[in-house]
mmCIF file of C-alpha atoms in Angstrom:
data_model
loop_
_atom_site.group_PDB
_atom_site.id
_atom_site.type_symbol
_atom_site.label_atom_id
_atom_site.label_comp_id
_atom_site.label_asym_id
_atom_site.label_seq_id
_atom_site.Cartn_x
_atom_site.Cartn_y
_atom_site.Cartn_z
ATOM 1 C CA MET A 1 -29.860 190.697 -204.191
ATOM 2 C CA SER A 2 -31.516 188.555 -202.615
ATOM 3 C CA HIS A 3 -32.555 185.090 -202.244
ATOM 4 C CA ALA A 4 -35.261 181.556 -201.022
ATOM 5 C CA SER A 5 -34.954 178.607 -199.742
ATOM 6 C CA ARG A 6 -37.462 177.149 -202.686
ATOM 7 C CA ALA A 7 -38.078 173.395 -202.339
ATOM 8 C CA GLY A 8 -38.811 172.136 -205.650
ATOM 9 C CA THR A 9 -42.421 171.178 -205.941
ATOM 10 C CA ALA A 10 -42.368 169.620 -209.615
ATOM 11 C CA ASP A 11 -42.585 166.082 -208.296
ATOM 12 C CA VAL A 12 -45.476 166.948 -205.818
ATOM 13 C CA PRO A 13 -48.522 164.469 -206.847
ATOM 14 C CA SER A 14 -52.397 166.186 -206.352
ATOM 15 C CA PRO A 15 -53.058 167.109 -202.524
ATOM 16 C CA GLY A 16 -54.566 163.525 -201.058
ATOM 17 C CA THR A 17 -52.606 162.135 -202.729
ATOM 18 C CA SER A 18 -49.773 158.337 -201.001
ATOM 19 C CA VAL A 19 -47.289 157.498 -202.175
ATOM 20 C CA THR A 20 -45.561 154.288 -200.767
ATOM 21 C CA PRO A 21 -42.185 152.965 -202.884
ATOM 22 C CA ALA A 22 -41.040 149.700 -203.720
ATOM 23 C CA GLY A 23 -40.485 147.859 -200.636
ATOM 24 C CA VAL A 24 -41.445 150.220 -198.041
ATOM 25 C CA VAL A 25 -44.003 148.804 -195.462
ATOM 26 C CA PRO A 26 -46.400 150.645 -194.716
ATOM 27 C CA ALA A 27 -46.644 152.042 -191.116
ATOM 28 C CA ASP A 28 -49.653 150.506 -190.506
ATOM 29 C CA VAL A 29 -48.080 147.492 -191.036
ATOM 30 C CA VAL A 30 -44.695 147.358 -188.275
ATOM 31 C CA SER A 31 -43.959 145.872 -185.890
ATOM 32 C CA GLY A 32 -41.597 146.201 -182.611
ATOM 33 C CA SER A 33 -42.532 150.273 -181.489
ATOM 34 C CA PRO A 34 -43.453 151.774 -178.399
ATOM 35 C CA ALA A 35 -46.664 150.934 -177.433
ATOM 36 C CA GLY A 36 -49.013 153.948 -177.758
ATOM 37 C CA GLY A 37 -52.649 151.652 -175.575
ATOM 38 C CA ALA A 38 -53.599 148.993 -176.184
ATOM 39 C CA GLY A 39 -50.235 148.028 -177.485
ATOM 40 C CA ARG A 40 -49.960 149.532 -180.067
ATOM 41 C CA PRO A 41 -47.341 151.285 -181.741
ATOM 42 C CA ARG A 42 -46.956 155.133 -181.283
ATOM 43 C CA ALA A 43 -47.168 156.693 -184.192
ATOM 44 C CA ALA A 44 -45.174 160.211 -185.623
ATOM 45 C CA LEU A 45 -46.361 162.686 -188.227
ATOM 46 C CA VAL A 46 -43.099 164.824 -189.845
ATOM 47 C CA THR A 47 -43.064 167.383 -192.046
ATOM 48 C CA GLY A 48 -40.185 168.770 -194.000
ATOM 49 C CA ALA A 49 -39.108 165.263 -193.953
ATOM 50 C CA SER A 50 -38.211 165.104 -197.228
ATOM 51 C CA SER A 51 -34.044 166.323 -196.701
ATOM 52 C CA GLY A 52 -32.370 167.894 -193.793
ATOM 53 C CA ILE A 53 -33.492 168.076 -190.665
ATOM 54 C CA GLY A 54 -36.690 165.808 -191.308
ATOM 55 C CA ALA A 55 -34.980 163.332 -192.613
ATOM 56 C CA ALA A 56 -33.340 163.109 -189.920
ATOM 57 C CA VAL A 57 -35.725 163.334 -186.811
ATOM 58 C CA ALA A 58 -37.499 160.108 -188.684
ATOM 59 C CA ARG A 59 -34.626 157.976 -189.693
ATOM 60 C CA ARG A 60 -33.889 159.189 -185.611
ATOM 61 C CA LEU A 61 -37.822 157.858 -184.957
ATOM 62 C CA GLY A 62 -37.325 154.983 -187.130
ATOM 63 C CA ALA A 63 -35.186 153.678 -185.714
ATOM 64 C CA GLN A 64 -37.043 154.373 -182.211
ATOM 65 C CA GLY A 65 -39.544 152.092 -183.832
ATOM 66 C CA TRP A 66 -43.125 154.619 -185.059
ATOM 67 C CA ARG A 67 -45.148 154.261 -187.293
ATOM 68 C CA LEU A 68 -44.325 157.280 -189.815
ATOM 69 C CA VAL A 69 -46.673 158.890 -191.618
ATOM 70 C CA LEU A 70 -43.395 161.367 -193.378
ATOM 71 C CA SER A 71 -44.128 164.493 -194.978
ATOM 72 C CA GLY A 72 -42.266 167.611 -198.396
ATOM 73 C CA ARG A 73 -42.369 168.875 -201.362
ATOM 74 C CA ASP A 74 -40.386 166.699 -203.547
ATOM 75 C CA ALA A 75 -42.101 162.722 -204.027
ATOM 76 C CA GLU A 76 -38.858 161.213 -205.143
ATOM 77 C CA ARG A 77 -36.678 162.567 -202.406
ATOM 78 C CA LEU A 78 -39.099 161.818 -199.603
ATOM 79 C CA GLY A 79 -39.780 158.119 -201.074
ATOM 80 C CA ARG A 80 -36.518 157.640 -200.390
ATOM 81 C CA VAL A 81 -36.126 158.626 -197.136
ATOM 82 C CA ALA A 82 -39.300 156.453 -196.385
ATOM 83 C CA GLU A 83 -36.984 154.187 -198.263
ATOM 84 C CA ARG A 84 -34.881 154.223 -195.029
ATOM 85 C CA ALA A 85 -37.631 154.964 -192.293
ATOM 86 C CA PRO A 86 -40.363 152.743 -193.253
ATOM 87 C CA ALA A 87 -43.262 155.090 -194.041
ATOM 88 C CA SER A 88 -46.296 156.227 -195.060
ATOM 89 C CA VAL A 89 -46.301 159.355 -197.378
ATOM 90 C CA PHE A 90 -48.377 161.971 -198.328
ATOM 91 C CA PRO A 91 -45.881 164.623 -200.786
ATOM 92 C CA ALA A 92 -47.655 168.088 -199.874
ATOM 93 C CA ASP A 93 -46.986 171.499 -201.017
ATOM 94 C CA LEU A 94 -48.120 172.610 -196.852
ATOM 95 C CA THR A 95 -48.980 176.726 -198.225
ATOM 96 C CA ARG A 96 -51.761 175.673 -201.242
ATOM 97 C CA SER A 97 -55.476 175.248 -199.596
ATOM 98 C CA GLY A 98 -56.949 172.172 -197.280
ATOM 99 C CA ALA A 99 -53.340 170.504 -197.666
ATOM 100 C CA GLU A 100 -52.984 170.014 -193.213
ATOM 101 C CA ARG A 101 -57.181 168.899 -193.767
ATOM 102 C CA ARG A 102 -55.763 166.519 -196.257
ATOM 103 C CA LEU A 103 -52.773 165.141 -194.893
ATOM 104 C CA THR A 104 -54.054 165.109 -190.564
ATOM 105 C CA ARG A 105 -57.106 162.746 -191.753
ATOM 106 C CA PHE A 106 -54.087 160.688 -194.536
ATOM 107 C CA ALA A 107 -52.795 160.116 -190.744
ATOM 108 C CA LEU A 108 -55.424 159.013 -188.749
ATOM 109 C CA ASP A 109 -56.633 156.921 -191.479
ATOM 110 C CA HIS A 110 -53.028 154.861 -191.420
ATOM 111 C CA THR A 111 -52.097 156.171 -187.975
ATOM 112 C CA GLY A 112 -55.446 155.903 -186.278
ATOM 113 C CA ARG A 113 -54.269 158.335 -184.203
ATOM 114 C CA VAL A 114 -51.399 161.280 -183.757
ATOM 115 C CA ASP A 115 -49.792 160.172 -180.454
ATOM 116 C CA LEU A 116 -46.354 163.016 -181.531
ATOM 117 C CA LEU A 117 -46.029 165.849 -184.475
ATOM 118 C CA VAL A 118 -42.896 167.463 -185.486
ATOM 119 C CA ALA A 119 -43.567 170.385 -187.404
ATOM 120 C CA GLY A 120 -40.033 170.604 -189.718
ATOM 121 C CA ALA A 121 -40.721 172.465 -192.622
ATOM 122 C CA GLY A 122 -39.454 175.217 -193.656
ATOM 123 C CA VAL A 123 -37.184 177.657 -196.274
ATOM 124 C CA GLY A 124 -35.077 180.850 -196.037
ATOM 125 C CA TRP A 125 -35.240 184.353 -197.558
ATOM 126 C CA ALA A 126 -31.572 186.498 -197.304
ATOM 127 C CA GLY A 127 -30.307 189.430 -198.070
ATOM 128 C CA ASP A 128 -30.880 193.567 -197.280
ATOM 129 C CA PHE A 129 -34.452 193.561 -196.415
ATOM 130 C CA THR A 130 -35.254 197.598 -197.089
ATOM 131 C CA ALA A 131 -32.993 196.310 -201.070
ATOM 132 C CA MET A 132 -36.349 194.114 -201.660
ATOM 133 C CA PRO A 133 -36.713 194.184 -205.748
ATOM 134 C CA PRO A 134 -40.689 193.945 -206.328
ATOM 135 C CA SER A 135 -40.559 190.537 -208.083
ATOM 136 C CA ASP A 136 -39.895 188.759 -204.393
ATOM 137 C CA LEU A 137 -42.044 189.611 -202.364
ATOM 138 C CA ASP A 138 -43.789 186.200 -204.093
ATOM 139 C CA GLU A 139 -40.270 184.826 -202.230
ATOM 140 C CA VAL A 140 -40.949 186.740 -198.868
ATOM 141 C CA VAL A 141 -44.528 185.822 -198.068
ATOM 142 C CA GLU A 142 -43.706 181.282 -198.503
ATOM 143 C CA VAL A 143 -41.408 181.874 -195.934
ATOM 144 C CA VAL A 144 -44.129 183.647 -193.591
ATOM 145 C CA GLU A 145 -46.695 181.174 -195.457
ATOM 146 C CA VAL A 146 -43.844 178.440 -194.541
ATOM 147 C CA ASP A 147 -42.083 179.021 -191.887
ATOM 148 C CA LEU A 148 -45.231 179.625 -190.136
ATOM 149 C CA LEU A 149 -48.695 180.183 -190.730
ATOM 150 C CA SER A 150 -49.085 176.015 -192.443
ATOM 151 C CA THR A 151 -47.806 174.831 -189.547
ATOM 152 C CA LEU A 152 -50.183 176.199 -187.644
ATOM 153 C CA ARG A 153 -53.158 175.702 -189.999
ATOM 154 C CA LEU A 154 -51.442 171.988 -189.537
ATOM 155 C CA VAL A 155 -51.696 172.273 -185.228
ATOM 156 C CA ARG A 156 -55.690 173.566 -185.544
ATOM 157 C CA GLN A 157 -55.715 169.812 -187.656
ATOM 158 C CA VAL A 158 -53.970 168.138 -185.331
ATOM 159 C CA VAL A 159 -54.229 168.927 -181.445
ATOM 160 C CA PRO A 160 -57.846 168.766 -181.402
ATOM 161 C CA HIS A 161 -57.390 165.030 -181.801
ATOM 162 C CA MET A 162 -55.083 164.728 -179.043
ATOM 163 C CA VAL A 163 -56.499 166.469 -176.821
ATOM 164 C CA GLU A 164 -60.235 164.086 -177.667
ATOM 165 C CA ALA A 165 -57.231 161.239 -177.030
ATOM 166 C CA GLY A 166 -56.058 163.143 -173.603
ATOM 167 C CA SER A 167 -52.477 163.132 -175.194
ATOM 168 C CA GLY A 168 -49.951 163.938 -177.325
ATOM 169 C CA ARG A 169 -46.953 165.673 -178.056
ATOM 170 C CA VAL A 170 -46.550 168.518 -180.774
ATOM 171 C CA VAL A 171 -42.545 169.660 -181.300
ATOM 172 C CA LEU A 172 -42.021 172.468 -183.583
ATOM 173 C CA VAL A 173 -38.406 173.298 -184.728
ATOM 174 C CA GLY A 174 -37.555 177.204 -184.691
ATOM 175 C CA SER A 175 -34.557 178.606 -184.886
ATOM 176 C CA LEU A 176 -31.699 180.203 -182.997
ATOM 177 C CA ALA A 177 -32.459 183.915 -185.743
ATOM 178 C CA GLY A 178 -36.575 183.402 -183.680
ATOM 179 C CA ALA A 179 -34.748 183.867 -181.056
ATOM 180 C CA VAL A 180 -31.301 186.772 -181.345
ATOM 181 C CA ALA A 181 -33.113 187.834 -184.682
ATOM 182 C CA VAL A 182 -30.298 187.842 -187.724
ATOM 183 C CA ARG A 183 -29.141 190.257 -190.207
ATOM 184 C CA GLY A 184 -29.422 189.984 -193.427
ATOM 185 C CA GLU A 185 -32.684 187.084 -192.358
ATOM 186 C CA ALA A 186 -34.650 189.591 -191.341
ATOM 187 C CA VAL A 187 -38.495 187.684 -192.528
ATOM 188 C CA TYR A 188 -37.525 184.874 -191.451
ATOM 189 C CA SER A 189 -36.364 185.571 -188.036
ATOM 190 C CA ALA A 190 -40.062 186.994 -187.910
ATOM 191 C CA ALA A 191 -41.489 184.224 -189.172
ATOM 192 C CA LYS A 192 -39.431 181.922 -186.916
ATOM 193 C CA ALA A 193 -40.156 183.559 -184.067
ATOM 194 C CA GLY A 194 -43.731 184.397 -183.844
ATOM 195 C CA LEU A 195 -43.226 180.060 -184.010
ATOM 196 C CA GLY A 196 -41.504 180.365 -181.045
ATOM 197 C CA ALA A 197 -44.268 182.387 -179.589
ATOM 198 C CA PHE A 198 -46.798 180.414 -180.865
ATOM 199 C CA ALA A 199 -45.464 177.564 -178.676
ATOM 200 C CA ASP A 200 -45.323 179.581 -175.531
ATOM 201 C CA ALA A 201 -48.754 180.478 -175.618
ATOM 202 C CA LEU A 202 -50.203 177.045 -176.551
ATOM 203 C CA ARG A 203 -47.968 174.834 -174.593
ATOM 204 C CA TYR A 204 -49.979 176.882 -171.987
ATOM 205 C CA GLU A 205 -54.041 176.930 -173.507
ATOM 206 C CA LEU A 206 -52.820 173.167 -173.598
ATOM 207 C CA ARG A 207 -52.162 172.645 -169.875
ATOM 208 C CA GLY A 208 -53.491 169.606 -168.085
ATOM 209 C CA SER A 209 -55.110 168.676 -170.808
ATOM 210 C CA GLY A 210 -52.277 165.556 -171.363
ATOM 211 C CA VAL A 211 -50.536 167.309 -175.263
ATOM 212 C CA ALA A 212 -47.601 168.540 -174.505
ATOM 213 C CA VAL A 213 -45.780 171.663 -177.001
ATOM 214 C CA GLY A 214 -41.920 171.165 -177.539
ATOM 215 C CA LEU A 215 -39.840 173.817 -179.607
ATOM 216 C CA VAL A 216 -35.900 172.644 -180.378
ATOM 217 C CA VAL A 217 -33.572 175.899 -181.618
ATOM 218 C CA PRO A 218 -31.860 175.128 -183.792
ATOM 219 C CA GLY A 219 -28.412 177.299 -184.915
ATOM 220 C CA VAL A 220 -26.665 176.099 -188.505
ATOM 221 C CA VAL A 221 -27.559 173.158 -189.780
ATOM 222 C CA ASP A 222 -26.337 171.087 -192.044
ATOM 223 C CA THR A 223 -29.047 170.988 -194.593
ATOM 224 C CA PRO A 224 -29.635 171.969 -198.073
ATOM 225 C CA PHE A 225 -31.973 174.539 -197.156
ATOM 226 C CA PHE A 226 -28.527 177.223 -197.894
ATOM 227 C CA ASP A 227 -27.614 175.605 -200.979
ATOM 228 C CA ARG A 228 -31.335 176.021 -201.484
ATOM 229 C CA ARG A 229 -32.204 179.949 -201.149
ATOM 230 C CA GLY A 230 -28.946 181.112 -203.129
ATOM 231 C CA VAL A 231 -26.894 182.129 -199.922
ATOM 232 C CA PRO A 232 -23.773 180.135 -198.911
ATOM 233 C CA TYR A 233 -23.494 180.317 -195.519
ATOM 234 C CA ARG A 234 -20.131 182.025 -195.251
ATOM 235 C CA ARG A 235 -19.050 182.005 -191.833
ATOM 236 C CA SER A 236 -16.330 180.344 -189.743
ATOM 237 C CA TRP A 237 -17.826 180.219 -186.293
ATOM 238 C CA PRO A 238 -19.998 179.576 -185.562
ATOM 239 C CA GLY A 239 -19.798 175.764 -187.475
ATOM 240 C CA PRO A 240 -23.116 174.097 -188.696
ATOM 241 C CA VAL A 241 -23.963 171.171 -186.997
ATOM 242 C CA PRO A 242 -25.063 167.790 -188.637
ATOM 243 C CA ALA A 243 -28.682 167.437 -189.323
ATOM 244 C CA GLU A 244 -28.496 164.796 -186.472
ATOM 245 C CA ARG A 245 -27.807 166.286 -183.860
ATOM 246 C CA VAL A 246 -30.983 168.286 -184.916
ATOM 247 C CA ALA A 247 -32.966 164.889 -185.060
ATOM 248 C CA ASP A 248 -31.061 164.208 -181.231
ATOM 249 C CA ALA A 249 -32.759 167.722 -179.562
ATOM 250 C CA VAL A 250 -36.453 166.411 -181.153
ATOM 251 C CA TRP A 251 -35.807 162.623 -179.535
ATOM 252 C CA SER A 252 -35.083 164.922 -176.507
ATOM 253 C CA ALA A 253 -37.801 167.276 -176.439
ATOM 254 C CA VAL A 254 -39.625 164.057 -176.990
ATOM 255 C CA SER A 255 -38.336 161.141 -174.888
ATOM 256 C CA ARG A 256 -37.708 163.264 -172.288
ATOM 257 C CA GLY A 257 -40.979 166.410 -171.552
ATOM 258 C CA ARG A 258 -38.771 169.629 -172.707
ATOM 259 C CA ASP A 259 -40.053 172.305 -173.752
ATOM 260 C CA GLU A 260 -37.023 174.122 -174.639
ATOM 261 C CA VAL A 261 -33.941 172.737 -177.021
ATOM 262 C CA TYR A 262 -31.239 174.313 -178.088
ATOM 263 C CA VAL A 263 -29.261 172.568 -180.279
ATOM 264 C CA PRO A 264 -25.678 173.134 -179.329
ATOM 265 C CA GLY A 265 -26.840 173.777 -176.314
ATOM 266 C CA TRP A 266 -24.690 177.343 -176.292
ATOM 267 C CA LEU A 267 -27.014 178.946 -178.126
ATOM 268 C CA ARG A 268 -29.428 179.520 -175.492
ATOM 269 C CA LEU A 269 -26.949 181.560 -173.580
ATOM 270 C CA PRO A 270 -27.656 184.826 -176.488
ATOM 271 C CA ALA A 271 -30.631 184.369 -176.766
ATOM 272 C CA ARG A 272 -30.485 184.986 -172.581
ATOM 273 C CA VAL A 273 -28.950 187.789 -172.827
ATOM 274 C CA ARG A 274 -31.141 189.586 -175.343
ATOM 275 C CA GLY A 275 -33.772 188.109 -172.996
ATOM 276 C CA ALA A 276 -31.779 190.151 -169.556
ATOM 277 C CA ALA A 277 -30.083 192.523 -171.371
ATOM 278 C CA PRO A 278 -30.718 194.104 -174.552
ATOM 279 C CA GLY A 279 -29.696 196.940 -175.145
ATOM 280 C CA LEU A 280 -26.234 195.810 -174.083
ATOM 281 C CA TYR A 281 -26.803 192.547 -177.092
ATOM 282 C CA ARG A 282 -28.242 194.801 -179.592
ATOM 283 C CA ARG A 283 -24.537 196.188 -179.225
ATOM 284 C CA LEU A 284 -23.409 193.647 -180.093
ATOM 285 C CA ALA A 285 -24.802 191.957 -182.691
ATOM 286 C CA ALA A 286 -24.536 195.669 -183.946
ATOM 287 C CA VAL A 287 -20.696 194.274 -183.564
ATOM 288 C CA PHE A 288 -20.729 191.185 -184.052
ATOM 289 C CA GLY A 289 -23.697 191.005 -186.792
#
């Protein structure tokens, strides 16, 4: 039996639709934020912002005075997030053809430029891969589309504008599953591993351009992620951390220029063990999962 977390799409307007809830101040008139050049407030685009980590990141950046453009699949929840972090919102399913171009254009039209891209959109799939029924194939494809391919397409749209401006930062939200691989999450682990490798390669390519790339690597996070995939988190240890801790890690990557941040920090240890002694790590993982 396998399960996937699937964010609802029924409330997503036609691609390119701008939704600004009543009482929400559009991002283009937010004032008092740190300057992003010529006295202009810095602008951030956050995906996966309708709940969980993305919503927490939006609140964190909003508290720092950033102008925000938020994107997510669920228009209603996205609007509620925007009420707490004044923003322009763009409800969209980024797996749809051309959605990344429309989102990028929307962000540039509303903020003038994108100083920060936080790619937080993600879904999960759980179960024994070898026992996956054919009916789940579409859900597996969606994991790769959302967690990896749609992020690559969006980065491809946004980064050239940052390079032209001579500054900017991309922060990708990965997962410990991508760093060490997790039993029962083969597809999710593969997608997040691809995202981590992409972050490293892109960082090398952009050296000297003024554009930096950061990767945030959380372990288990207390979000609706597990509820939506249909399989709860059952381990007693390690315990889930609040989404706000991941948002703090994103802020650390931005404000301190850190290339890679693990949440919590001790999770860097198993990743290092796997890198330094892969045989030992695999033996331990076979026992402890």
